[in-house]
CSV table of N, CA, C and O in Angstrom, one decimal:
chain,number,residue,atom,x,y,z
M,903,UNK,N,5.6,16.4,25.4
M,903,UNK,CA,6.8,15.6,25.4
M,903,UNK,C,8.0,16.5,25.1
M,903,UNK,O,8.0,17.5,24.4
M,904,UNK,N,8.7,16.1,25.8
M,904,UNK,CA,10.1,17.6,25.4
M,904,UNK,C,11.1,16.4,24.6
M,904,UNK,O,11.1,15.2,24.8
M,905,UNK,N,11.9,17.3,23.6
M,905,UNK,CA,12.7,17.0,22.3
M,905,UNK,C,13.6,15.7,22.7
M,905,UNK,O,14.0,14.8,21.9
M,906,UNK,N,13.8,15.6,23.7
M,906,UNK,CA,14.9,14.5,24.2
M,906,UNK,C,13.8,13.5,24.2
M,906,UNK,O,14.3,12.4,24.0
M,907,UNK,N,12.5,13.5,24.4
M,907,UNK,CA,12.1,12.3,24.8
M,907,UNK,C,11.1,11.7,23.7
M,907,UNK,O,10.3,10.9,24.0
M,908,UNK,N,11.4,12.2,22.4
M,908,UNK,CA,10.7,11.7,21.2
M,908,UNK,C,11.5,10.4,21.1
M,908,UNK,O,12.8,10.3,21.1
M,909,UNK,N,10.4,9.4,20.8
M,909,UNK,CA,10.8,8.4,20.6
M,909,UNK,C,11.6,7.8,19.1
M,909,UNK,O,11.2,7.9,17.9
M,910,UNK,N,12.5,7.3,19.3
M,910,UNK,CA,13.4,6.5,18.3
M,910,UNK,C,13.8,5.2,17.9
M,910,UNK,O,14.9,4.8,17.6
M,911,UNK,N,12.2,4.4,18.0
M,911,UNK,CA,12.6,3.3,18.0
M,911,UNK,C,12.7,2.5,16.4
M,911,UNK,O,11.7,1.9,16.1
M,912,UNK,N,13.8,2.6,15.6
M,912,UNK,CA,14.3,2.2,14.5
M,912,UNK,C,13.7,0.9,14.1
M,912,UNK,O,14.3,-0.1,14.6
M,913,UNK,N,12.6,0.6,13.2
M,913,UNK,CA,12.0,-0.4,12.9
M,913,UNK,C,12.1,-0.3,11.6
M,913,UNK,O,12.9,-0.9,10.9
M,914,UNK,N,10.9,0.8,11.0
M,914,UNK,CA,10.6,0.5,9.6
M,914,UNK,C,10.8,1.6,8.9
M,914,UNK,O,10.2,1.9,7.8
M,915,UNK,N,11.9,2.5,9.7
M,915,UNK,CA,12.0,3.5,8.5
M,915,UNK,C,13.7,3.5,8.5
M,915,UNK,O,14.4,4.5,8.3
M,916,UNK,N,13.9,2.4,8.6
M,916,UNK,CA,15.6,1.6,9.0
M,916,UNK,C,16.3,2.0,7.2
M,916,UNK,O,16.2,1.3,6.2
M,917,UNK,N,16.8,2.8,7.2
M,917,UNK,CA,17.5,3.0,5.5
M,917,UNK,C,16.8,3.7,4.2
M,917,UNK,O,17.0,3.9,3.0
M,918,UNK,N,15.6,4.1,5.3
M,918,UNK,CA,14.8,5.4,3.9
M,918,UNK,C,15.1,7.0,4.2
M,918,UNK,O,15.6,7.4,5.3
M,919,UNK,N,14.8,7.7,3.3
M,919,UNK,CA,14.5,8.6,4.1
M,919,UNK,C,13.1,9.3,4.7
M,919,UNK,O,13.2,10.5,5.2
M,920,UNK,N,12.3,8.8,4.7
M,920,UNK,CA,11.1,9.3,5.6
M,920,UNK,C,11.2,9.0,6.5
M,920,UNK,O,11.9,8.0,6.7
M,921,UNK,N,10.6,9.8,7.7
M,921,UNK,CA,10.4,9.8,9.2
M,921,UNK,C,9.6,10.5,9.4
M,921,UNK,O,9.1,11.4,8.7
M,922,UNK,N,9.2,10.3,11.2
M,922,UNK,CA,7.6,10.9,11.5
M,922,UNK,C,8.8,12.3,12.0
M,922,UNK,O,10.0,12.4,12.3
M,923,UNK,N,7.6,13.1,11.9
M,923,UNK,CA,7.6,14.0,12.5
M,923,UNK,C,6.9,14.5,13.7
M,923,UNK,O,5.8,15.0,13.5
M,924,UNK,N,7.3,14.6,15.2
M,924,UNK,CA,6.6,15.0,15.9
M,924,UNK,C,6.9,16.2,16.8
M,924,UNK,O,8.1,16.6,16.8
M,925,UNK,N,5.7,16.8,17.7
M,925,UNK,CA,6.3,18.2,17.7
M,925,UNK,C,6.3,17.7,19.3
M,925,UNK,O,5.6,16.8,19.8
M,926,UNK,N,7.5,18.6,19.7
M,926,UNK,CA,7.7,18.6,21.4
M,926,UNK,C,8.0,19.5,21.9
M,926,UNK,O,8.0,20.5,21.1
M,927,UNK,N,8.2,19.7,23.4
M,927,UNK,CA,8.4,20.9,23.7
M,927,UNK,C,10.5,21.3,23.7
M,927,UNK,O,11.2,20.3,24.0
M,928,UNK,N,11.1,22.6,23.4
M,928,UNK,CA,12.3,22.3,23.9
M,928,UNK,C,13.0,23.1,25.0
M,928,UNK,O,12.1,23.7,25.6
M,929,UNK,N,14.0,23.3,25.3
M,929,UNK,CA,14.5,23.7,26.4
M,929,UNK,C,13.9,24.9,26.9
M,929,UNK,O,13.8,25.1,28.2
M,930,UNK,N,13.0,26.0,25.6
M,930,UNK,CA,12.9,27.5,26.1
M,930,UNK,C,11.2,26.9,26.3
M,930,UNK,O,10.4,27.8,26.3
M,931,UNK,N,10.7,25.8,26.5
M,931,UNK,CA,9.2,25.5,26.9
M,931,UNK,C,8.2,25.9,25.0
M,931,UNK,O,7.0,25.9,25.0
M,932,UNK,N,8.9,25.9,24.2
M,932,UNK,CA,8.2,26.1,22.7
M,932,UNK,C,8.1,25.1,22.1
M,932,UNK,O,8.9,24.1,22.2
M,933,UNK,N,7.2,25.0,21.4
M,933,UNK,CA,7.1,23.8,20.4
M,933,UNK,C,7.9,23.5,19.2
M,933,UNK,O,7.9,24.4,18.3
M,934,UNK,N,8.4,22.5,18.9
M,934,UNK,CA,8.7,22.6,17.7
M,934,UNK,C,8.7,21.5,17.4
M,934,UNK,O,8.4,20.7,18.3
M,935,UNK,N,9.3,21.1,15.7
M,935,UNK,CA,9.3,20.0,15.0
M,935,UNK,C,10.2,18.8,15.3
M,935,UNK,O,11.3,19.2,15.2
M,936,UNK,N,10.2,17.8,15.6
M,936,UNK,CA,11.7,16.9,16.3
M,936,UNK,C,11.2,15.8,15.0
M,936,UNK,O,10.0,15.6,14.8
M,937,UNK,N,12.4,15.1,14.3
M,937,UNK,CA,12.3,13.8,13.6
M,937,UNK,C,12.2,12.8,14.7
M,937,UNK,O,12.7,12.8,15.8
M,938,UNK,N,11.7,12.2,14.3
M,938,UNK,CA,11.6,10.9,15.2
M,938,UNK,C,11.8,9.3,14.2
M,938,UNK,O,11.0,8.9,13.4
M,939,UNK,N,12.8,8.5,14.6
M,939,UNK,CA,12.6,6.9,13.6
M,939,UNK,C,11.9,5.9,13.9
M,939,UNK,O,12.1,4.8,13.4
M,940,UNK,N,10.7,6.5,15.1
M,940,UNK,CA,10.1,5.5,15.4
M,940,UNK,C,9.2,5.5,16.6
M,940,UNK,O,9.4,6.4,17.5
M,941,UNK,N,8.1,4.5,16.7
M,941,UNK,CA,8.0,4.5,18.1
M,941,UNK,C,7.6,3.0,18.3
M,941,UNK,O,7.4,2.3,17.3
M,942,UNK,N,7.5,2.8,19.0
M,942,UNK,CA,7.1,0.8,19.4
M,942,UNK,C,5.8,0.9,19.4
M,942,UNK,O,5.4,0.1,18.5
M,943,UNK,N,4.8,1.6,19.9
M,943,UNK,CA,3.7,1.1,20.1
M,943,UNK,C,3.1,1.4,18.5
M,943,UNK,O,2.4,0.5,18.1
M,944,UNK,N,3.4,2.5,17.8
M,944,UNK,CA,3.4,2.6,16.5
M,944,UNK,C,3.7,1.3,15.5
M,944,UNK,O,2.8,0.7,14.8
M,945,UNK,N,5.6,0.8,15.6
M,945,UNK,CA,5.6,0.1,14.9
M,945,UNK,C,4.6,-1.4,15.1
M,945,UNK,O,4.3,-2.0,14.1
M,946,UNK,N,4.3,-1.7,16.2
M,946,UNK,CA,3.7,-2.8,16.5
M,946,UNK,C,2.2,-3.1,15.7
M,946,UNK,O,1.8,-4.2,15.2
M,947,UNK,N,1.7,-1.8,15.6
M,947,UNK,CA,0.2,-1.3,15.3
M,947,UNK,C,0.5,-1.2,13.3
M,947,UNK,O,-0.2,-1.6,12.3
M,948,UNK,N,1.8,-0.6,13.3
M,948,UNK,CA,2.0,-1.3,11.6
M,948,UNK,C,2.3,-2.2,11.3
M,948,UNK,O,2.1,-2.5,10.1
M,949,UNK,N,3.0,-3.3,12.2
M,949,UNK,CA,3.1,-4.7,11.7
M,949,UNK,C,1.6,-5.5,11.8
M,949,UNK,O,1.6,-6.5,11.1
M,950,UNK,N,0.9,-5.3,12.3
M,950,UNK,CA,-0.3,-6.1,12.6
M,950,UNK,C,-1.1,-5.3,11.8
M,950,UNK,O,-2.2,-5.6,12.1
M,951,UNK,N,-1.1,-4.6,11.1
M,951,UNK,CA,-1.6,-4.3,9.3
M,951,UNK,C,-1.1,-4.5,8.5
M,951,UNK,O,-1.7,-4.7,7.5
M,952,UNK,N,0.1,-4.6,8.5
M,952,UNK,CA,0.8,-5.1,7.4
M,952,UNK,C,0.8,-6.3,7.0
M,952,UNK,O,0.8,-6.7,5.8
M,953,UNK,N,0.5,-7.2,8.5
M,953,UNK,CA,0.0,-9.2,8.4
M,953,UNK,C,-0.9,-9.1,8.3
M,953,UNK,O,-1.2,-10.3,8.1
M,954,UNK,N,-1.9,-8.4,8.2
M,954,UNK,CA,-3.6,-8.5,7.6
M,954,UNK,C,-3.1,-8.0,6.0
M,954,UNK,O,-3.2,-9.1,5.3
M,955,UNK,N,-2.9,-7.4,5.5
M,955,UNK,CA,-2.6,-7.1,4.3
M,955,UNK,C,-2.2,-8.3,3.8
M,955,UNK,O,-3.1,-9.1,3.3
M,956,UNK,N,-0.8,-8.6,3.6
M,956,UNK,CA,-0.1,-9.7,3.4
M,956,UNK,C,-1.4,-11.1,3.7
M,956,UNK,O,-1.5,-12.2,3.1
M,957,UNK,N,-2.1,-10.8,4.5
M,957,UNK,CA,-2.7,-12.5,4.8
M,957,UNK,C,-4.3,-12.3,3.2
M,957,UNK,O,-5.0,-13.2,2.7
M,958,UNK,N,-4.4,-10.9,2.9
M,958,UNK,CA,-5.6,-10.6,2.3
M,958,UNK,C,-5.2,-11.2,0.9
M,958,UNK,O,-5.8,-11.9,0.1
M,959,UNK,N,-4.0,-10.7,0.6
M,959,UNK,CA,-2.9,-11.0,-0.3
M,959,UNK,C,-2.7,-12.3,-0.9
M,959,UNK,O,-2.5,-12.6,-2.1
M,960,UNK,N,-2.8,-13.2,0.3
M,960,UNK,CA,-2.3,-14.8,0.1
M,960,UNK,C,-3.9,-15.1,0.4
M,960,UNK,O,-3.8,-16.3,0.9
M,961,UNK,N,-5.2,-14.8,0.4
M,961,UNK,CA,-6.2,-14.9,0.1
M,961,UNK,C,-6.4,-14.8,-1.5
M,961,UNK,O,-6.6,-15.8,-2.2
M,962,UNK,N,-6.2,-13.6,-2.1
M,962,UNK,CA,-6.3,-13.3,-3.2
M,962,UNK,C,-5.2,-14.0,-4.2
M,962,UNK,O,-5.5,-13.9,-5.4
M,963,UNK,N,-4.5,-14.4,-4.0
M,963,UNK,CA,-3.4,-15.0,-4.5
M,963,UNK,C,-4.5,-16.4,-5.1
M,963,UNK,O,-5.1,-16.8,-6.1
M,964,UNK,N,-4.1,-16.8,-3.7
M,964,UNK,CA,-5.5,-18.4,-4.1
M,964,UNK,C,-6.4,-18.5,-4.8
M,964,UNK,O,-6.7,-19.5,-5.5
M,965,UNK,N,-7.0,-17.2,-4.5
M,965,UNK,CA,-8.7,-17.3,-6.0
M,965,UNK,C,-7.9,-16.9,-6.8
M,965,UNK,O,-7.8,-17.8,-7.6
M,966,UNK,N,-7.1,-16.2,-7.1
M,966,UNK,CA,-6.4,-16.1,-8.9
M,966,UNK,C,-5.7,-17.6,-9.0
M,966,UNK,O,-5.5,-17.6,-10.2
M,967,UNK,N,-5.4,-18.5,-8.5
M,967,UNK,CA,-4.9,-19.8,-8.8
M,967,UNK,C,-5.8,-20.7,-9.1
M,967,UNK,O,-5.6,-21.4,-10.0
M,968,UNK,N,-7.1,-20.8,-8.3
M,968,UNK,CA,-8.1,-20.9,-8.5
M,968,UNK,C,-9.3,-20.4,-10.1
M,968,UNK,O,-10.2,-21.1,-10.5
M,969,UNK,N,-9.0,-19.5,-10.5
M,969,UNK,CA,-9.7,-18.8,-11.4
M,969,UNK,C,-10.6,-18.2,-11.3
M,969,UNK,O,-11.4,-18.0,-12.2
M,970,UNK,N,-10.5,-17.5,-9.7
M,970,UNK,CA,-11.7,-16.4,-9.3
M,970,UNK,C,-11.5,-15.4,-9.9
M,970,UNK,O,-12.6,-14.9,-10.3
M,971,UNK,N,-10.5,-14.7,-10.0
M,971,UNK,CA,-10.1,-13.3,-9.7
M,971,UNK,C,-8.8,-13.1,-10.6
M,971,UNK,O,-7.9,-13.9,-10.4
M,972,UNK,N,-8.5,-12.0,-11.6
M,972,UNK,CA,-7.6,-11.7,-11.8
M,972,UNK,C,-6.0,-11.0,-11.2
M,972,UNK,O,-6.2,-10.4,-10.1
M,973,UNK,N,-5.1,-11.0,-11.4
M,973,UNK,CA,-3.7,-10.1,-10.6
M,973,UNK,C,-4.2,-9.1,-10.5
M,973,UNK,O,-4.0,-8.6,-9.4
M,974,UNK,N,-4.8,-8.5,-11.2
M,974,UNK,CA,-5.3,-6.8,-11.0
M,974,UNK,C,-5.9,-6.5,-9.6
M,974,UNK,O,-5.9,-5.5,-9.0
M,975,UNK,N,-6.4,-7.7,-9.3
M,975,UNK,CA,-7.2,-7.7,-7.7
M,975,UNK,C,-5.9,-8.0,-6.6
M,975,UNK,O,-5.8,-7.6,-5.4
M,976,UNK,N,-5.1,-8.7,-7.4
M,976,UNK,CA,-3.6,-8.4,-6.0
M,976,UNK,C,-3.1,-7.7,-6.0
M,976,UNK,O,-3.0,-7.2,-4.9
M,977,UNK,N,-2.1,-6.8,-7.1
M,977,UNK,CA,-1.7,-5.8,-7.3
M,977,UNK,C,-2.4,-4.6,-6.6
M,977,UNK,O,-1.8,-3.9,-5.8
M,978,UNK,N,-3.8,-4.5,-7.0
M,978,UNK,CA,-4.5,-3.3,-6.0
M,978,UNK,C,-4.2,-3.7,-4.4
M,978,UNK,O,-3.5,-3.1,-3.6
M,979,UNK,N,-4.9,-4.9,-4.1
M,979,UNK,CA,-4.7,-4.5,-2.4
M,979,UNK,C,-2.8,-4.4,-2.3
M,979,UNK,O,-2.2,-3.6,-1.5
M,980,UNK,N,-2.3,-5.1,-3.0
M,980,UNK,CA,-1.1,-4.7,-2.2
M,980,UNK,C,0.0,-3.4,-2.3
M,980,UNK,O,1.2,-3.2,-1.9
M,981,UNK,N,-1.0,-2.6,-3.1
M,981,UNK,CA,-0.7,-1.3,-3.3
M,981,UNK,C,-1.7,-0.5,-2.5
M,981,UNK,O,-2.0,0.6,-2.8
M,982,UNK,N,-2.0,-1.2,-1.5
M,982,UNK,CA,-3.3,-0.6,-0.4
M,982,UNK,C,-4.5,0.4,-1.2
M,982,UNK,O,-5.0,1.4,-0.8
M,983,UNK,N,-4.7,-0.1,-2.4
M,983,UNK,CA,-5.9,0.5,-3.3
M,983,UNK,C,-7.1,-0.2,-3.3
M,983,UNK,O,-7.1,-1.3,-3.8
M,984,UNK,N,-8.3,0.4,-2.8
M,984,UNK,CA,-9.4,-0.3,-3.1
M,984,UNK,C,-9.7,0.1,-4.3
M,984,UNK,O,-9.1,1.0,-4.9
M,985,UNK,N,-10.6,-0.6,-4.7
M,985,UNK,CA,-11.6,-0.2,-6.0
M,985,UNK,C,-11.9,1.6,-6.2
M,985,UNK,O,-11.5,2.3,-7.1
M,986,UNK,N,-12.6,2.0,-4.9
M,986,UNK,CA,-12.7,3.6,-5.2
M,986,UNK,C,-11.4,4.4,-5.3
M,986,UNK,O,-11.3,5.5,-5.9
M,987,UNK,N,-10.4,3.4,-4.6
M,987,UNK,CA,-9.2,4.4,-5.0
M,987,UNK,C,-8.6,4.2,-6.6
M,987,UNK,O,-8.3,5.2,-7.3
M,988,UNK,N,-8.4,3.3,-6.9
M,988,UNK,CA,-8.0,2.2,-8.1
M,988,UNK,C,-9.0,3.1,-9.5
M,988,UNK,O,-8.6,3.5,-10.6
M,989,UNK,N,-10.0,3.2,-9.0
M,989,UNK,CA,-10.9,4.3,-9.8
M,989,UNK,C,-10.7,5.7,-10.0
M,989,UNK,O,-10.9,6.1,-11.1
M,990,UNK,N,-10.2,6.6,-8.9
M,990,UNK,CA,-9.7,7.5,-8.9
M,990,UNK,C,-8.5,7.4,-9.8
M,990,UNK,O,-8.4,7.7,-11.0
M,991,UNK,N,-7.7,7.1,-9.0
M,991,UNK,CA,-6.2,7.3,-9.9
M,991,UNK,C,-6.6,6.8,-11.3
M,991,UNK,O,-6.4,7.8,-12.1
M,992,UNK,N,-7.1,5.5,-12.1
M,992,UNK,CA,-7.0,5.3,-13.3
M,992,UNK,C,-7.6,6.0,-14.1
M,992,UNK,O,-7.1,6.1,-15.2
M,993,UNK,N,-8.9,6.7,-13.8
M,993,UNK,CA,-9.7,6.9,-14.3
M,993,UNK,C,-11.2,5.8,-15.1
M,993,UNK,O,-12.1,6.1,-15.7
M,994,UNK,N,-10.7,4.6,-14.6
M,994,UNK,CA,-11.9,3.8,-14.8
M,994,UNK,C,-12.8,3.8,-13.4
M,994,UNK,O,-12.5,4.1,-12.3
M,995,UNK,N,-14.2,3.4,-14.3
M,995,UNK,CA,-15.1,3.3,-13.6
M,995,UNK,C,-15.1,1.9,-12.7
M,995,UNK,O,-14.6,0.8,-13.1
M,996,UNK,N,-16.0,2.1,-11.3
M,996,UNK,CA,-15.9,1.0,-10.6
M,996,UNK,C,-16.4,-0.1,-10.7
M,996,UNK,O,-16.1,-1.0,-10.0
M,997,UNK,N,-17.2,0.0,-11.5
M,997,UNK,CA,-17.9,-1.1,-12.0
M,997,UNK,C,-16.9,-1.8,-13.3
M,997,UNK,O,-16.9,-3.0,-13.6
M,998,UNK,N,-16.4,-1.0,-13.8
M,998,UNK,CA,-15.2,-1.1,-15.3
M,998,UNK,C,-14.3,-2.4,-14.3
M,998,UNK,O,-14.2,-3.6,-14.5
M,999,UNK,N,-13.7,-1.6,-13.3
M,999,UNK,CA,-12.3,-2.3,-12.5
M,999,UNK,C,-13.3,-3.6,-12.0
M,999,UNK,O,-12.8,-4.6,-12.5
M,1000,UNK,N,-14.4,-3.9,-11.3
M,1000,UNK,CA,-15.0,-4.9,-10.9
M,1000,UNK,C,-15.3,-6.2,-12.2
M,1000,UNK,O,-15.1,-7.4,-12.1
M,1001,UNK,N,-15.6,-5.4,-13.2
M,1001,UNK,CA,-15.3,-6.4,-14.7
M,1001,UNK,C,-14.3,-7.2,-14.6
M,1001,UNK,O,-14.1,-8.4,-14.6
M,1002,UNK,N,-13.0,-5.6,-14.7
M,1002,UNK,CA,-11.4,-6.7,-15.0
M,1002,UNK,C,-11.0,-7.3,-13.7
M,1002,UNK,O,-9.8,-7.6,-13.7
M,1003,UNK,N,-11.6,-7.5,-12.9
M,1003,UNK,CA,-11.4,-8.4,-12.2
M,1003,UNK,C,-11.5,-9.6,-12.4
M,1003,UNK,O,-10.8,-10.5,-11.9
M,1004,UNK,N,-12.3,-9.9,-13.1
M,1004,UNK,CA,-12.9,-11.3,-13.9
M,1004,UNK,C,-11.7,-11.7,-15.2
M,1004,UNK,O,-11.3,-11.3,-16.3
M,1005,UNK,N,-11.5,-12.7,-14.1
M,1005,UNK,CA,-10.4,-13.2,-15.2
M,1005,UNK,C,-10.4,-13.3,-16.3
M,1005,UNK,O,-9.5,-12.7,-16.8
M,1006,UNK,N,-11.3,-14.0,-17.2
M,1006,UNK,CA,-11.7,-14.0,-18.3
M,1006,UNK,C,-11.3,-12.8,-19.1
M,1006,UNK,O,-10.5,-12.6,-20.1
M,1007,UNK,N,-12.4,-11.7,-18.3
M,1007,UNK,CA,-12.7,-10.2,-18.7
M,1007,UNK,C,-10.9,-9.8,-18.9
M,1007,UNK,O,-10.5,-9.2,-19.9
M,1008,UNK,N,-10.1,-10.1,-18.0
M,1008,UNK,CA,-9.1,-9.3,-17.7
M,1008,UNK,C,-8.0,-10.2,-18.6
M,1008,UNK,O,-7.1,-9.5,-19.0
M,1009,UNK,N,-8.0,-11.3,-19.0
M,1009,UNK,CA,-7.2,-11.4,-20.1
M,1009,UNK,C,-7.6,-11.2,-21.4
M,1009,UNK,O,-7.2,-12.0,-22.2
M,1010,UNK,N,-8.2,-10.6,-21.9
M,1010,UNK,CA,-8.4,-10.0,-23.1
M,1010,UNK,C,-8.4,-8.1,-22.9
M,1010,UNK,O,-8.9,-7.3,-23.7
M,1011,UNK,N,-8.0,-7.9,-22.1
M,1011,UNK,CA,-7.8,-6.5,-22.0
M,1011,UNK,C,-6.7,-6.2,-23.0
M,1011,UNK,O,-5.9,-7.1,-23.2
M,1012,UNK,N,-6.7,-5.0,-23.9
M,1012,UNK,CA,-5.5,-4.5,-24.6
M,1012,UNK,C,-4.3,-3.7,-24.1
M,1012,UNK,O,-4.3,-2.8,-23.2
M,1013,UNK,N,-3.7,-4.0,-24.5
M,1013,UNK,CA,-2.3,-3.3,-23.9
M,1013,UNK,C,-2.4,-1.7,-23.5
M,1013,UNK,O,-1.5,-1.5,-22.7
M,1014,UNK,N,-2.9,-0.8,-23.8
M,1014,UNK,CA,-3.6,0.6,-23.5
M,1014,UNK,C,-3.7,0.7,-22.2
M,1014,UNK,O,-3.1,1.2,-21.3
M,1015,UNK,N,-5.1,-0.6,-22.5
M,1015,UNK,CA,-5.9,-0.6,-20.8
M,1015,UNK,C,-4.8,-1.1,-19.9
M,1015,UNK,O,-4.5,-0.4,-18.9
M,1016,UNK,N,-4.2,-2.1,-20.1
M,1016,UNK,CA,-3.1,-2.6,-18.6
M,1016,UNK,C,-2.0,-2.0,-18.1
M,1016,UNK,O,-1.6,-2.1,-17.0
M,1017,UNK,N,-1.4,-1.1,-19.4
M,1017,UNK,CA,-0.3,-0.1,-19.7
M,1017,UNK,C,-1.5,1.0,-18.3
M,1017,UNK,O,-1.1,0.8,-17.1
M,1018,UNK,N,-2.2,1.6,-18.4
M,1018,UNK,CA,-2.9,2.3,-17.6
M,1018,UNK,C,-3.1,2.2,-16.1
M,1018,UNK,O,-2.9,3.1,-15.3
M,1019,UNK,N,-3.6,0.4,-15.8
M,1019,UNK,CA,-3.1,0.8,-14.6
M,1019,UNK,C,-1.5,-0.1,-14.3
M,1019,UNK,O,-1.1,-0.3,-13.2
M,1020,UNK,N,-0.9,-0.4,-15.1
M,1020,UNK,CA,0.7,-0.6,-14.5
M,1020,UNK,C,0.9,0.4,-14.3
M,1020,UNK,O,1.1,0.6,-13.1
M,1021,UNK,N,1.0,1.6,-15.0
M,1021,UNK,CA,1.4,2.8,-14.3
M,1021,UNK,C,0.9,2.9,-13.1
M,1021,UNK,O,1.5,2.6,-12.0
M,1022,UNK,N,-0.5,3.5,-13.0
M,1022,UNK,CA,-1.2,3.5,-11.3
M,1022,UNK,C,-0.6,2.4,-10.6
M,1022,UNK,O,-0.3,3.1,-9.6
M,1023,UNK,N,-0.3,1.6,-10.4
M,1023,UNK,CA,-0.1,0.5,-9.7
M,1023,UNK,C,2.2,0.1,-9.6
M,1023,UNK,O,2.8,-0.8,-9.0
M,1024,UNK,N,2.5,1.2,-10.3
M,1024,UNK,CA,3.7,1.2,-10.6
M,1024,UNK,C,4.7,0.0,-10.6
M,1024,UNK,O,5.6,-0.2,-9.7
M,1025,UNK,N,4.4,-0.8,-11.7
M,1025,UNK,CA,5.0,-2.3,-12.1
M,1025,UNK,C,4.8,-2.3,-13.5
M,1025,UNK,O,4.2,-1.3,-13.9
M,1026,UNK,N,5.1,-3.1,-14.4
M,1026,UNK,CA,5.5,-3.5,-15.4
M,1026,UNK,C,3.8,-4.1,-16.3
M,1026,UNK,O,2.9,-4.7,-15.7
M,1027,UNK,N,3.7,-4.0,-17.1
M,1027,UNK,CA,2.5,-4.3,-17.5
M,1027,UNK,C,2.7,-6.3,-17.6
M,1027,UNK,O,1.7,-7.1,-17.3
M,1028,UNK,N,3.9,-6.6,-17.9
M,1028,UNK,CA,4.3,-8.5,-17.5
M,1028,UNK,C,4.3,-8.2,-15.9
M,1028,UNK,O,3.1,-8.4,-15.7
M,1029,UNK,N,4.6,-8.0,-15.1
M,1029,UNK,CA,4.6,-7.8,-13.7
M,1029,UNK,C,3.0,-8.2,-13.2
M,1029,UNK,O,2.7,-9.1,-12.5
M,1030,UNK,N,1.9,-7.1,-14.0
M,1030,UNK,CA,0.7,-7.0,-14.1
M,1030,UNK,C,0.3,-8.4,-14.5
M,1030,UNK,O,-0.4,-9.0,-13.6
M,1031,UNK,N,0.6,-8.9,-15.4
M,1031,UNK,CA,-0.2,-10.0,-16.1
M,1031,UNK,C,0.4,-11.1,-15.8
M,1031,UNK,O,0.2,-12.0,-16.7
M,1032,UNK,N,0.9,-11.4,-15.1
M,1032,UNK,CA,1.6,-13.0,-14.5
M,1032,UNK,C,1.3,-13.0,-12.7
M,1032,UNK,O,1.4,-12.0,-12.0
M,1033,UNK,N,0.8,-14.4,-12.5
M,1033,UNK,CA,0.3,-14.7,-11.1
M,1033,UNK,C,2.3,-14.8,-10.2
M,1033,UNK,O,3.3,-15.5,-10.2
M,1034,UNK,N,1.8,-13.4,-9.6
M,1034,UNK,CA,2.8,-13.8,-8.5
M,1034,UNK,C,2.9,-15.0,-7.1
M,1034,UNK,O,2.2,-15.5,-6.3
M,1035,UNK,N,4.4,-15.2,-7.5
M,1035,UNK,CA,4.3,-16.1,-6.4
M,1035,UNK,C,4.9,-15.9,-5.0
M,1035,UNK,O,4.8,-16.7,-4.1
C-alpha cells in the first residue's frame, strides 16, 4: 500500500492519542511508518467485540443481582481480564480469584485484598464493591 492510501477511517480513536501504525510504501518505493485513524473493516471487527463484551457484561451483571457472582467477576471481564490474567497482575492465585468470586466469599474480603485488585483493575475500591448499573 503506498502512504496516500493508508486508510483513515476515524471511528474509535476519534480524541485520543493512539493510532495504528502501518507501514507503506512511499514515493522513493521504501517502506516506512504512516499513522493511520482507522480502517472500516477493522473498526467493524472492534465493534462486534466490543457487543460481545458488553452483552458478557449484562450477563454478569444479572448473576451478581441474582447472587451468583460477585463485581469482581464484572470489573474483570470488562477490563478484558480473565482469571489467568486477573492472576497475573494481582498476584493471587486462580483458584484464590475463583473463591472471591463467590459472593459471600467476596464480601468479607478485607480492605488489603480489594485495595489490590482496585488497583489492577484501576477503579476505586467503592467502585469495586457496589453492583454497577
Amino acid at each position: 500500500m503506498k502512504v496516500e492510501e493508508v486508510p483513515q477511517d476515524l471511528k474509535y480513536f476519534k480524541g485520543v492519542v493512539i493510532r495504528d501504525q502501518e507501514y507503506a510504501v512511499d514515493e522513493q518505493g521504501r517502506y516506512k511508518m504512516v499513522e493511520s485513524d482507522g480502517w472500516s473493516p477493522k473498526n467493524e471487527a472492534l465493534e462486534i467485540t466490543l457487543d460481545a463484551i458488553d452483552e458478557e457484561c449484562e450477563e454478569i451483571l444479572e448473576r451478581i443481582r441474582m447472587g451468583e457472582t460477585s463485581p469482581l467477576e464484572y470489573h474483570a471481564a470488562k477490563n478484558l481480564m480473565d482469571i489467568d490474567l486477573l492472576s497475573t497482575y494481582s498476584g493471587f492465585s486462580k483458584r484464590t480469584i475463583r473463591k472471591h468470586f463467590n459472593p459471600k466469599v467476596f464480601a468479607n474480603l478485607d480492605k488489603e485484598v480489594l485495595g489490590k485488585y482496585a488497583d489492577v483493575l484501576r477503579i476505586t475500591v467503592d467502585e469495586l464493591t457496589s453492583i454497577p448499573e
